[in-house]
Short mmCIF file of C-alpha atoms and ligand atoms in Angstrom, two decimals:
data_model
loop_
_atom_site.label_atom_id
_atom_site.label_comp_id
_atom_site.label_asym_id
_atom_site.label_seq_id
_atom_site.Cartn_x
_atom_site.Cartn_y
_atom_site.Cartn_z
CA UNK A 1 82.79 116.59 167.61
CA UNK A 2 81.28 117.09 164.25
CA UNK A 3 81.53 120.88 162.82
CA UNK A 4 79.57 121.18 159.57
CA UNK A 5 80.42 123.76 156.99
CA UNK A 6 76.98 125.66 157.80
CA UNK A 7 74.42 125.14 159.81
CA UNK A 8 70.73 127.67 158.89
CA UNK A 9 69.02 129.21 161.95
CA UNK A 10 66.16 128.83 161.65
CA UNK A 11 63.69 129.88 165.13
CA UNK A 12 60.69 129.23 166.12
CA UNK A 13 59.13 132.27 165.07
CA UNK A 14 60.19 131.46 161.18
CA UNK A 15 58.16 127.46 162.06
CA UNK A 16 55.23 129.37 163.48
CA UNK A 17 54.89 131.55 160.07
CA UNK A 18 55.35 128.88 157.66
CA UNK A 19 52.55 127.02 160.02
CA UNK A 20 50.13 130.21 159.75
CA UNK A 21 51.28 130.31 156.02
CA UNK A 22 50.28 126.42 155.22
CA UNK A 23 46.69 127.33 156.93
CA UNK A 24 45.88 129.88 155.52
CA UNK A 25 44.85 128.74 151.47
CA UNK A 26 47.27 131.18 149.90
CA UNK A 27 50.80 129.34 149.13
CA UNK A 28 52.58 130.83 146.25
CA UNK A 29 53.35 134.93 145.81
CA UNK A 30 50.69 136.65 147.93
CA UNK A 31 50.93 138.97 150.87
CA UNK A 32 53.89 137.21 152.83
CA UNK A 33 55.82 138.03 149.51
CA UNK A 34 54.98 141.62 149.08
CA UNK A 35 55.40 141.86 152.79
CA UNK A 36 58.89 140.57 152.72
CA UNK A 37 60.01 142.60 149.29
CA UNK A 38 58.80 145.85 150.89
CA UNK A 39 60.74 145.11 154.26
CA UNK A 40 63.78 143.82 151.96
CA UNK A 41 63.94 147.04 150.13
CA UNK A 42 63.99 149.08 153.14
CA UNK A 43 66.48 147.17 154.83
CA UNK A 44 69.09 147.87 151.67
CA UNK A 45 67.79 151.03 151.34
CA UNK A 46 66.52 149.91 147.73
CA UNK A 47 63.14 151.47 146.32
CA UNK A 48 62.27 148.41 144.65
CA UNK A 49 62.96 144.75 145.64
CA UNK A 50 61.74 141.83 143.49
CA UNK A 51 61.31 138.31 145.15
CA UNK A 52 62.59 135.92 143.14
CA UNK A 53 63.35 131.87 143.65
CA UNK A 54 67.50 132.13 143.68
CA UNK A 55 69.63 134.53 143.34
CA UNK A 56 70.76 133.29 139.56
CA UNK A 57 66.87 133.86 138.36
CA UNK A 58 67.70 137.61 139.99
CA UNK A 59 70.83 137.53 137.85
CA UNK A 60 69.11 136.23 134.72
CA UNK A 61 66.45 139.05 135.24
CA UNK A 62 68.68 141.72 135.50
CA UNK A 63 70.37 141.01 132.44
CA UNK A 64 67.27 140.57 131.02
CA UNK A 65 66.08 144.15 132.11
CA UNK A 66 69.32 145.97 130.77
CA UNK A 67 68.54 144.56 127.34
CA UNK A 68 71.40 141.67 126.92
CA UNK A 69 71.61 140.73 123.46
CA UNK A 70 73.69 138.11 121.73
CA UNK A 71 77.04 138.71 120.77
CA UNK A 72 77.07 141.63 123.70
CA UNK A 73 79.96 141.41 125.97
CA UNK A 74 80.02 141.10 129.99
CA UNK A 75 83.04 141.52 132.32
CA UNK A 76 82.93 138.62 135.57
CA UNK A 77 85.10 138.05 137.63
CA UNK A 78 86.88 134.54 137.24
CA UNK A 79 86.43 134.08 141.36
CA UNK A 80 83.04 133.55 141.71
CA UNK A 81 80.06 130.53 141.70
CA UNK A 82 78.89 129.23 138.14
CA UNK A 83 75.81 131.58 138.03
CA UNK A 84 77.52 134.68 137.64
CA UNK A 85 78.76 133.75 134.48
CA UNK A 86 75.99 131.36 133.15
CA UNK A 87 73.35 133.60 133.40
CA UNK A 88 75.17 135.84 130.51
CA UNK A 89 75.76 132.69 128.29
CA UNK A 90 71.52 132.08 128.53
CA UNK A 91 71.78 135.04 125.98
CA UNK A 92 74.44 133.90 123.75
CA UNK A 93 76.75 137.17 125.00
CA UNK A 94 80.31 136.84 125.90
CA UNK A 95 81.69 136.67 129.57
CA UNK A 96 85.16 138.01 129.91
CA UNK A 97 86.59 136.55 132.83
CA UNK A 98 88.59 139.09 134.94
CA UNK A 99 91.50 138.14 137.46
CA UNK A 100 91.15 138.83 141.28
CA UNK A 101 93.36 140.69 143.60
CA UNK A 102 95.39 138.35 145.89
CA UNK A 103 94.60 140.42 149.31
CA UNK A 104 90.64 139.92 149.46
CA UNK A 105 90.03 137.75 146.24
CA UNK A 106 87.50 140.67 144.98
CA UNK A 107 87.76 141.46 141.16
CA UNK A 108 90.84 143.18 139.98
CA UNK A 109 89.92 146.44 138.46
CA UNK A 110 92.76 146.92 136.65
CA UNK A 111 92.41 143.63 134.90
CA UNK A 112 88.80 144.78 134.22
CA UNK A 113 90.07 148.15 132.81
CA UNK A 114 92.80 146.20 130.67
CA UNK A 115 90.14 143.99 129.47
CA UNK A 116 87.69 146.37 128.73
CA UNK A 117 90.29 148.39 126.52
CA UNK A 118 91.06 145.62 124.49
CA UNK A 119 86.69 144.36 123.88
CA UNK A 120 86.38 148.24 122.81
CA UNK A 121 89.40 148.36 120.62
CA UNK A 122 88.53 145.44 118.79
CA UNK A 123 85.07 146.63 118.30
CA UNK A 124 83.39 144.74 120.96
CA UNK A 125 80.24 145.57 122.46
CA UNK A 126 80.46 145.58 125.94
CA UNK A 127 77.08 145.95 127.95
CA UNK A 128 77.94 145.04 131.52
CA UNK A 129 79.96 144.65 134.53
CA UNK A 130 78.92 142.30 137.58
CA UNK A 131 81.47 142.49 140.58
CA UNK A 132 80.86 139.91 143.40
CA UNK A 133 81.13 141.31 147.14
CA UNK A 134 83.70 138.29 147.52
CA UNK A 135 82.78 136.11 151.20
CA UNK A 136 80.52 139.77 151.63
CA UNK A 137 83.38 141.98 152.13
CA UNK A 138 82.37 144.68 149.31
CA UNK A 139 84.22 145.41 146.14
CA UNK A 140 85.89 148.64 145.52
CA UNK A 141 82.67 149.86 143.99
CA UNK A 142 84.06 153.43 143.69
CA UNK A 143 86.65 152.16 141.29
CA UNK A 144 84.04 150.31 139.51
CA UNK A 145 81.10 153.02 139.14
CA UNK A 146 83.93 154.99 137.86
CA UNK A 147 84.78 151.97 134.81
CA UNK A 148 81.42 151.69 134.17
CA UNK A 149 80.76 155.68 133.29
CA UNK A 150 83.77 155.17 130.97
CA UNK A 151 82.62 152.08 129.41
CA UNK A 152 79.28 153.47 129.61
CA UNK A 153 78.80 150.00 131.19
CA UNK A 154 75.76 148.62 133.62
CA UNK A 155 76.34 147.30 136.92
CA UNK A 156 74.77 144.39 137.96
CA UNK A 157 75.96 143.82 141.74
CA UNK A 158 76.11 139.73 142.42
CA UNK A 159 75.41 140.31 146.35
CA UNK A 160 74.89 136.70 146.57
CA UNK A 161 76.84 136.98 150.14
CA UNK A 162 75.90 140.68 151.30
CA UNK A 163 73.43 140.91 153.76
CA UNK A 164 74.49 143.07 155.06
CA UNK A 165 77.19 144.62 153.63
CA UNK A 166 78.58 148.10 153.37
CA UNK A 167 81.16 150.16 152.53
CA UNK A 168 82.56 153.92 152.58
CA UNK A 169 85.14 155.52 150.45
CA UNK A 170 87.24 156.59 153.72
CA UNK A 171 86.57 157.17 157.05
CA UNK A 172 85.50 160.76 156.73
CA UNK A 173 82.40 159.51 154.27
CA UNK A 174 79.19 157.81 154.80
CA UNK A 175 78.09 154.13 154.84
CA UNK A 176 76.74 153.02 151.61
CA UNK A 177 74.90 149.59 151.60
CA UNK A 178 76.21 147.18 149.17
CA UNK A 179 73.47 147.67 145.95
CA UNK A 180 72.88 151.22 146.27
CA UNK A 181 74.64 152.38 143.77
CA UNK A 182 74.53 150.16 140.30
CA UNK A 183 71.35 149.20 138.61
CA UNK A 184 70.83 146.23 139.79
CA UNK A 185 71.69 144.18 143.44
CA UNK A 186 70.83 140.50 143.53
CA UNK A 187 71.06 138.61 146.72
CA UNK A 188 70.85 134.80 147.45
CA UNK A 189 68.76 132.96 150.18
CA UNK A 190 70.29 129.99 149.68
CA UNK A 191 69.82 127.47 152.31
CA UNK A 192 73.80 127.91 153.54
CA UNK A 193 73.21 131.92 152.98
CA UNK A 194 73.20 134.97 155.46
CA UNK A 195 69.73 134.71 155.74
CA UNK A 196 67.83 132.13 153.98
CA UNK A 197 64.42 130.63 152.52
CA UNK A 198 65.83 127.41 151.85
CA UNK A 199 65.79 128.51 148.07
CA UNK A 200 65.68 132.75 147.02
CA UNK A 201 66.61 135.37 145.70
CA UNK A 202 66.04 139.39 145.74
CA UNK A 203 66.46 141.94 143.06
CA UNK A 204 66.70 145.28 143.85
CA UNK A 205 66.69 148.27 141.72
CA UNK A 206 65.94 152.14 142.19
CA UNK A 207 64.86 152.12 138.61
CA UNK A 208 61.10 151.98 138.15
CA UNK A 209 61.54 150.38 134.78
CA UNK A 210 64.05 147.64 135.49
CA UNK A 211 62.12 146.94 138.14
CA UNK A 212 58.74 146.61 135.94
CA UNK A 213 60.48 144.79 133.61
CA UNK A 214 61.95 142.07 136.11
CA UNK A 215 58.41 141.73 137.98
CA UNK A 216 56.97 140.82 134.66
CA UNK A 217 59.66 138.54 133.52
CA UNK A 218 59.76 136.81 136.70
CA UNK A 219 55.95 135.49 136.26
CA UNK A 220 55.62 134.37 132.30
CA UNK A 221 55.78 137.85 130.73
CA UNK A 222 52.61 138.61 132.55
CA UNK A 223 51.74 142.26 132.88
CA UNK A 224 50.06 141.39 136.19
CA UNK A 225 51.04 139.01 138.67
CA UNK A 226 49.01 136.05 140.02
CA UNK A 227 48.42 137.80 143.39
CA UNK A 228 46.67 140.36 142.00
CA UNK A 229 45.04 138.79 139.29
CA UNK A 230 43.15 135.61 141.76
CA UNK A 231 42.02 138.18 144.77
CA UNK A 232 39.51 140.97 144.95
CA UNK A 233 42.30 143.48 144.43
CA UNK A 234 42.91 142.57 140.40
CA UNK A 235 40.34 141.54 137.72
CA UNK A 236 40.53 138.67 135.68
CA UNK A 237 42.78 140.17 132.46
CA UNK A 238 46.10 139.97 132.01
CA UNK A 239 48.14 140.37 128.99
CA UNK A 240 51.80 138.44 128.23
CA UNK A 241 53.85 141.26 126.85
CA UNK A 242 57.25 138.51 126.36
CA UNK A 243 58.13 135.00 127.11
CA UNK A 244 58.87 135.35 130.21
CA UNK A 245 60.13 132.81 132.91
CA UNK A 246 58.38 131.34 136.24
CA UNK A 247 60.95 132.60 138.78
CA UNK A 248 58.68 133.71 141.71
CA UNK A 249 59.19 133.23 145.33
CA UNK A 250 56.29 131.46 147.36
CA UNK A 251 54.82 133.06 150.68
CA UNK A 252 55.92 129.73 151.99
CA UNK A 253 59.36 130.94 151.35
CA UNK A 254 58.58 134.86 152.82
CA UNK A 255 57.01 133.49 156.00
CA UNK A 256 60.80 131.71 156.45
CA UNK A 257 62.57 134.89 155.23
CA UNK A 258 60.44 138.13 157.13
CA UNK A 259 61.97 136.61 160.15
CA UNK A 260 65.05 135.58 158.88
CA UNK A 261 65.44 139.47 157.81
CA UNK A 262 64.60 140.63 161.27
CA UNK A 263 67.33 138.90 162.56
CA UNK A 264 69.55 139.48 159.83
CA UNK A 265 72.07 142.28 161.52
CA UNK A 266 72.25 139.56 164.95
CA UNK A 267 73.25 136.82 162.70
CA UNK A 268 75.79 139.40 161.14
CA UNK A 269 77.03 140.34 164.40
CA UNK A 270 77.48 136.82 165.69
CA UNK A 271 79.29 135.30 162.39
CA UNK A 272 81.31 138.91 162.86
CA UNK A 273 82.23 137.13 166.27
CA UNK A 274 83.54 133.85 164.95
CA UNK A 275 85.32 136.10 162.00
CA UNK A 276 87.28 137.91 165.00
CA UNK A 277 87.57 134.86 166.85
CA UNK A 278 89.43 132.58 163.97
CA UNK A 279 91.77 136.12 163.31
CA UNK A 280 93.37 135.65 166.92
CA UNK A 281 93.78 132.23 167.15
CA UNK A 282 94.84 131.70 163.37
CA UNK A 283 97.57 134.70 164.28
CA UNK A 284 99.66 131.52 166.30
CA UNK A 285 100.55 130.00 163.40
CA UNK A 286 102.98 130.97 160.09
CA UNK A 287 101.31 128.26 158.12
CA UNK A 288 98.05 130.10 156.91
CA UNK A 289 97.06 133.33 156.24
CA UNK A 290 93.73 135.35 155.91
CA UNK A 291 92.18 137.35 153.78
CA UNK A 292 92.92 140.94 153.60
CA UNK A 293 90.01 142.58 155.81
CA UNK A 294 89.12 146.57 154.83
CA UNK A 295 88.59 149.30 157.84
CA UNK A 296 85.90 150.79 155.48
CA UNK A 297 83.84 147.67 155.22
CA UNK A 298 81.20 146.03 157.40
CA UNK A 299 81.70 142.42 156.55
CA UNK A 300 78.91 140.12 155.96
CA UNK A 301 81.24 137.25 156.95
CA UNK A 302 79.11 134.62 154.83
CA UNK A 303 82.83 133.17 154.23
CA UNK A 304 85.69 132.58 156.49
CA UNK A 305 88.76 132.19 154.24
CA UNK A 306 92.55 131.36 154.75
CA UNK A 307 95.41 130.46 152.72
CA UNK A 308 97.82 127.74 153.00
CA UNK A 309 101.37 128.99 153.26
CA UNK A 310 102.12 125.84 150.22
CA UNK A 311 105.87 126.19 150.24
CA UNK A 312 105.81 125.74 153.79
CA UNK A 313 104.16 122.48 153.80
CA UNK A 314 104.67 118.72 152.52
CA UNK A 315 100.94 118.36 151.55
CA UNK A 316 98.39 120.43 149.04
CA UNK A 317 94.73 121.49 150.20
CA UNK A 318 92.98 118.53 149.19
CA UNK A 319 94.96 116.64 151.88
CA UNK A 320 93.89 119.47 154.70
CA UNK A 321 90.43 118.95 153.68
CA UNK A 322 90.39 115.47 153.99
CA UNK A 323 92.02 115.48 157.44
CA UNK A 324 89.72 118.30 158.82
CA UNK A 325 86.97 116.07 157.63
CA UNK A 326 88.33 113.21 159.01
CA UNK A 327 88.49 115.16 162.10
CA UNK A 328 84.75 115.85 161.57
CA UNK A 329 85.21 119.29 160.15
CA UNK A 330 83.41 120.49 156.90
CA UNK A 331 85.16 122.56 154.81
CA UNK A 332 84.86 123.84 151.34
CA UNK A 333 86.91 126.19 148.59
CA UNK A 334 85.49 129.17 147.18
CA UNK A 335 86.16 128.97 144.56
CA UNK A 336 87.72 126.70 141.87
CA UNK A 337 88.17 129.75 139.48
CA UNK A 338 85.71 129.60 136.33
CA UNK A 339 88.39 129.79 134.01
CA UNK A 340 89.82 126.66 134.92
CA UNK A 341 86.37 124.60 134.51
CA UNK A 342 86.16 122.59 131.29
CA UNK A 343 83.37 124.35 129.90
CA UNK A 344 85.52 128.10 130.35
CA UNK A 345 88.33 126.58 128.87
CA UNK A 346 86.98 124.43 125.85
CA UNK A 347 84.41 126.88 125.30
CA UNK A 348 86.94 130.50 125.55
CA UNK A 349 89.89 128.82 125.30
CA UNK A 350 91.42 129.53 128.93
CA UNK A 351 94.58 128.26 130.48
CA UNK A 352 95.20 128.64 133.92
CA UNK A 353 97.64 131.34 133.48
CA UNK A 354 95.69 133.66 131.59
CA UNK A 355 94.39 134.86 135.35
CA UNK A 356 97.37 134.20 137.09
CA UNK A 357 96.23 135.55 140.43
CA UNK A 358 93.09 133.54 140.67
CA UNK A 359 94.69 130.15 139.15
CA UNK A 360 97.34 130.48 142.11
CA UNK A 361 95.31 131.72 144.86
CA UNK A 362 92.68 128.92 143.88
CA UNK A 363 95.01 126.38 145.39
CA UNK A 364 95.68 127.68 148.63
CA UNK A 365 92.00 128.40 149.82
CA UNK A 366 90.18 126.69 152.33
CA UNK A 367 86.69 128.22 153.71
CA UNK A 368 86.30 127.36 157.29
CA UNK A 369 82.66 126.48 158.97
CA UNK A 370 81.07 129.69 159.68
CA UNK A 371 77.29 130.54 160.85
CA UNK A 372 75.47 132.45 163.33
CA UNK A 373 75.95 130.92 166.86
CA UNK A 374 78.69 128.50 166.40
CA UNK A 375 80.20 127.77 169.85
CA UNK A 376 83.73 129.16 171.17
CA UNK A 377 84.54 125.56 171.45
CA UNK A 378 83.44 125.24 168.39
CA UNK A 379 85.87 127.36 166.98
CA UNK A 380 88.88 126.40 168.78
CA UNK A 381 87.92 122.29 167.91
CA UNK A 382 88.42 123.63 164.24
CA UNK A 383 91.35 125.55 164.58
CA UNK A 384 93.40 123.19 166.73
CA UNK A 385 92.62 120.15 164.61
CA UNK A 386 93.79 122.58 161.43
CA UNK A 387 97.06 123.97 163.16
CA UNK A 388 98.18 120.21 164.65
CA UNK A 389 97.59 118.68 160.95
CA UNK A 390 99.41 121.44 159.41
CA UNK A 391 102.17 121.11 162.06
CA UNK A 392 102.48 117.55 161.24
CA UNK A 393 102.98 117.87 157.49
CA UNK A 394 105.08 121.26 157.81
CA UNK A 395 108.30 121.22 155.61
C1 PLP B 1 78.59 134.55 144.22
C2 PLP B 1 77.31 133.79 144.00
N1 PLP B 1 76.46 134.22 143.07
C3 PLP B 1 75.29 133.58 142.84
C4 PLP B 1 74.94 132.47 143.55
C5 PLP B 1 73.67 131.78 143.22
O1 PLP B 1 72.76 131.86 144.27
P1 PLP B 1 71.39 131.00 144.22
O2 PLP B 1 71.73 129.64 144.69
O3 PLP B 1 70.47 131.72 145.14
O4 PLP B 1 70.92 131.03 142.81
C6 PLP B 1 75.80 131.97 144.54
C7 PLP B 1 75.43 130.78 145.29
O5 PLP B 1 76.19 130.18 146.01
C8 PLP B 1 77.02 132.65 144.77
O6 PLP B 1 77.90 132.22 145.69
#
C-alpha cells in the first residue's frame, strides 16, 4: 500500500469552475475572487478578507499594514515554518524566537512574557506578536490578547493551519473563531492545506484601514485594483500611493477555493475522524505519545502529531521515517525549530538550548499522513507498520 503524507480533494465541482473560469476571458482577480473573499470573510466571521497568493504574502502584508519598521522587534514562536519569521526580516526588524510548551507545541507565553520584559528593558521596540494555531489546535489567545495590551503589542494570527479553528475560554463561554480577535488572521491554501488553491492565501482584518492598506499593497501600491480598473465598473485612473508588491490571487485560483470553502467544515469533520481514529489505536502502545488535545478547542487537524518515547527505543526519528517510508508511508516533522537553522543561529546567535523545549521536542516528532477521506484501512496500514517497527527497535 502506498500512504502519502497528503493527498488534496479536489471534486468535480472545483474542475467544472476552473473549466467555466478558463472560458470565460477573465483569469486573474475578477469576480471569482471577490466572490470567494466575501464568502471567506463570512465563514471566519471576519469583515474584511483579502485574497492573496500564499499565506507568507498575507504575512508580509500584515506587517506591512501595522507599520513594521527596521530595527522594530517581533516575538515568533521558534515552532513554526520559515515564513513566520522571514516575513519580519523583509523589513530589517528583529524576530525573537520564543520556546513552545511541550503538551501541544503552541508558543509558550511565559517565554513570550520573559522575552518581552527583557526587549522593553533594554530599550527595545517591540511592535508585534504572531502566535501560530500549532497543527490548527488554537493558541491560548486569551493569554496572548492579554500580553499584547501590556506590550501594547499587535497581533498578527499565522492561521496557516486553521480552517476552521476555534476556541472558548471555558466551557461556560462562547466559540470564538480563530482570527477574530487580533488585527490580523492569515491563512494558507497551500496545496497540502485544509482547503486549498494549489497556491493562497487570505488576510483578514475587522479594521477598515489595515484592510485598505493590504488591498493596495497586494497589487503594486495601486489605489485601485485591476478588476475594477479593466471593466465597466472602474475608469481608467489609478494612482500608486507606495511600492507595493504583486501578491494577488487569480479567479483561476477562487473557482478551486469557493468550493473548496463549501466543503471546508466536511473535510474538518472527516480529518477530525482519522484524528480520533489514530488516538485509539496509538493508545496500544507505550512507545509514542500525542499531542496534548484541549476540550475548548475545535481542531482543524491539518497535523497529526506523536512523539517518540526516545529513551525507550534503540533508534532516533530519522530511522522511523525511513522505515515508514520504506513501508510506503509518508511522513514528515513539523517542525525542525527555527532556532536551530543556520541562518537563526549565525544570524542571532542561537544554540539549541536557548529554547530548550522546542530543541528537545524537535527530535521526537513525527507528523503522520492526514487528509479528508483517508480510509480506515488506511489508518490502521500506518499505525501497524509504525507500532511493529517501533517494537522491533524497542530497548
Ligand atoms: C505555520 C505556517 N505559516 C505559514 C506558512 C506559509 O504558507 P504559504 O505556503 O501559503 O505561504 C506555512 C506553510 O506551510 C505554515 O505552515
Amino acid at each position: 500500500m502506498k500512504i502519502p503524507f497528503h493527498l488534496p480533494r479536489i471534486e468535480e465541482e472545483e474542475i467544472a469552475e476552473v473549466v467555466a473560469t478558463l472560458r470565460s476571458g477573465w483569469l486573474t482577480t475578477g469576480a471569482k475572487t471577490k466572490q470567494f473573499e466575501a464568502e471567506f470573510a463570512l465563514y471566519v466571521g471576519a469583515k474584511h478578507a483579502v485574497a492573496l497568493n500564499s499565506a507568507t504574502a498575507a504575512l508580509h502584508l500584515a506587517l506591512e499594514a501595522i507599520g513594521l519598521q527596521k530595527g522594530d522587534v517581533v516575538l515568533v514562536p521558534t515552532m513554526t515554518f520559515a515564513a513566520t519569521a522571514e516575513v519580519v526580516r523583509y523589513f530589517d526588524a528583529t524576530p525573537i524566537l520564543v520556546d513552545c510548551r511541550e503538551s501541544d507545541f503552541n508558543i509558550d507565553l511565559n517565554d513570550a512574557c520573559r522575552k518581552a520584559d527583557e526587549i522593553v528593558s533594554a530599550g527595545g521596540h517591540l511592535k508585534a506578536i504572531i502566535p501560530v494555531h500549532f497543527g490548527g489546535q488554537a493558541v491560548d489567545m486569551l493569554g496572548v490578547l492579554a500580553l499584547a495590551k501590556a506590550y501594547n503589542l499587535k497581533v498578527i494570527e499565522d492561521a496557516a493551519h486553521c480552517c476552521p479553528a476555534f476556541y472558548r475560554e471555558n466551557q461556560t463561554m462562547p466559540w470564538k473563531s480563530v482570527g477574530s480577535e487580533s488585527d490580523v488572521a492569515c491563512y494558507s491554501f497551500y496545496a497540502n492545506k485544509c482547503i486549498t488553491t494549489g497556491e493562497g492565501g487570505m488576510a483578514c482584518t475587522n479594521d477598515d484601514n489595515l484592510a485598505d492598506r493590504m488591498r493596495i499593497m497586494a497589487l503594486h501600491g495601486i489605489s485601485k485594483d485591476a478588476w475594477k480598473r479593466f471593466t465597466a465598473e472602474g475608469s481608467w485612473y489609478y494612482e500608486i500611493v507606495a511600492p507595493g508588491y504583486k501578491y494577488n490571487l487569480t479567479d483561476i485560483a477562487s473557482s478551486i477555493g469557493l468550493h473548496q470553502l463549501r466543503k471546508a467544515n466536511y473535510f474538518r469533520d472527516l480529518r477530525d475522524r482519522v484524528a480520533k481514529t489514530y488516538a485509539r489505536l496509538l493508545a496500544e502502545t507505550d512507545l509514542v505519545r500525542p499531542l496534548y488535545i484541549n476540550a475548548d478547542r475545535v481542531h482543524a487537524w491539518h497535523l497529526y502529531v506523536i512523539r517518540l518515547k526516545l529513551d525507550s527505543l534503540r533508534i532516533d526519528r530519522a530511522v522511523v521515517i525511513e522505515e515508514l517510508k520504506a513501508a510506503g508511508v509518508g511522513a514528515s516533522v513539523h517542525w525542525i525549530p527555527l532556532h536551530m537553522h543556520p541562518y537563526y543561529r549565525q544570524t542571532y546567535g542561537y544554540q539549541s538550548e536557548d529554547l530548550p523545549i522546542a530543541a528537545r521536542v524537535s527530535r521526537e516528532n513525527i507528523s503522520l499522513p492526514i487528509f479528508p477521506g483517508m480510509k480506515d484501512e488506511e489508518i490502521a496500514y500506518v499505525v501497524d507498520h509504525l507500532l511493529a517497527l517501533l517494537e522491533k527497535h524497542r530497548r
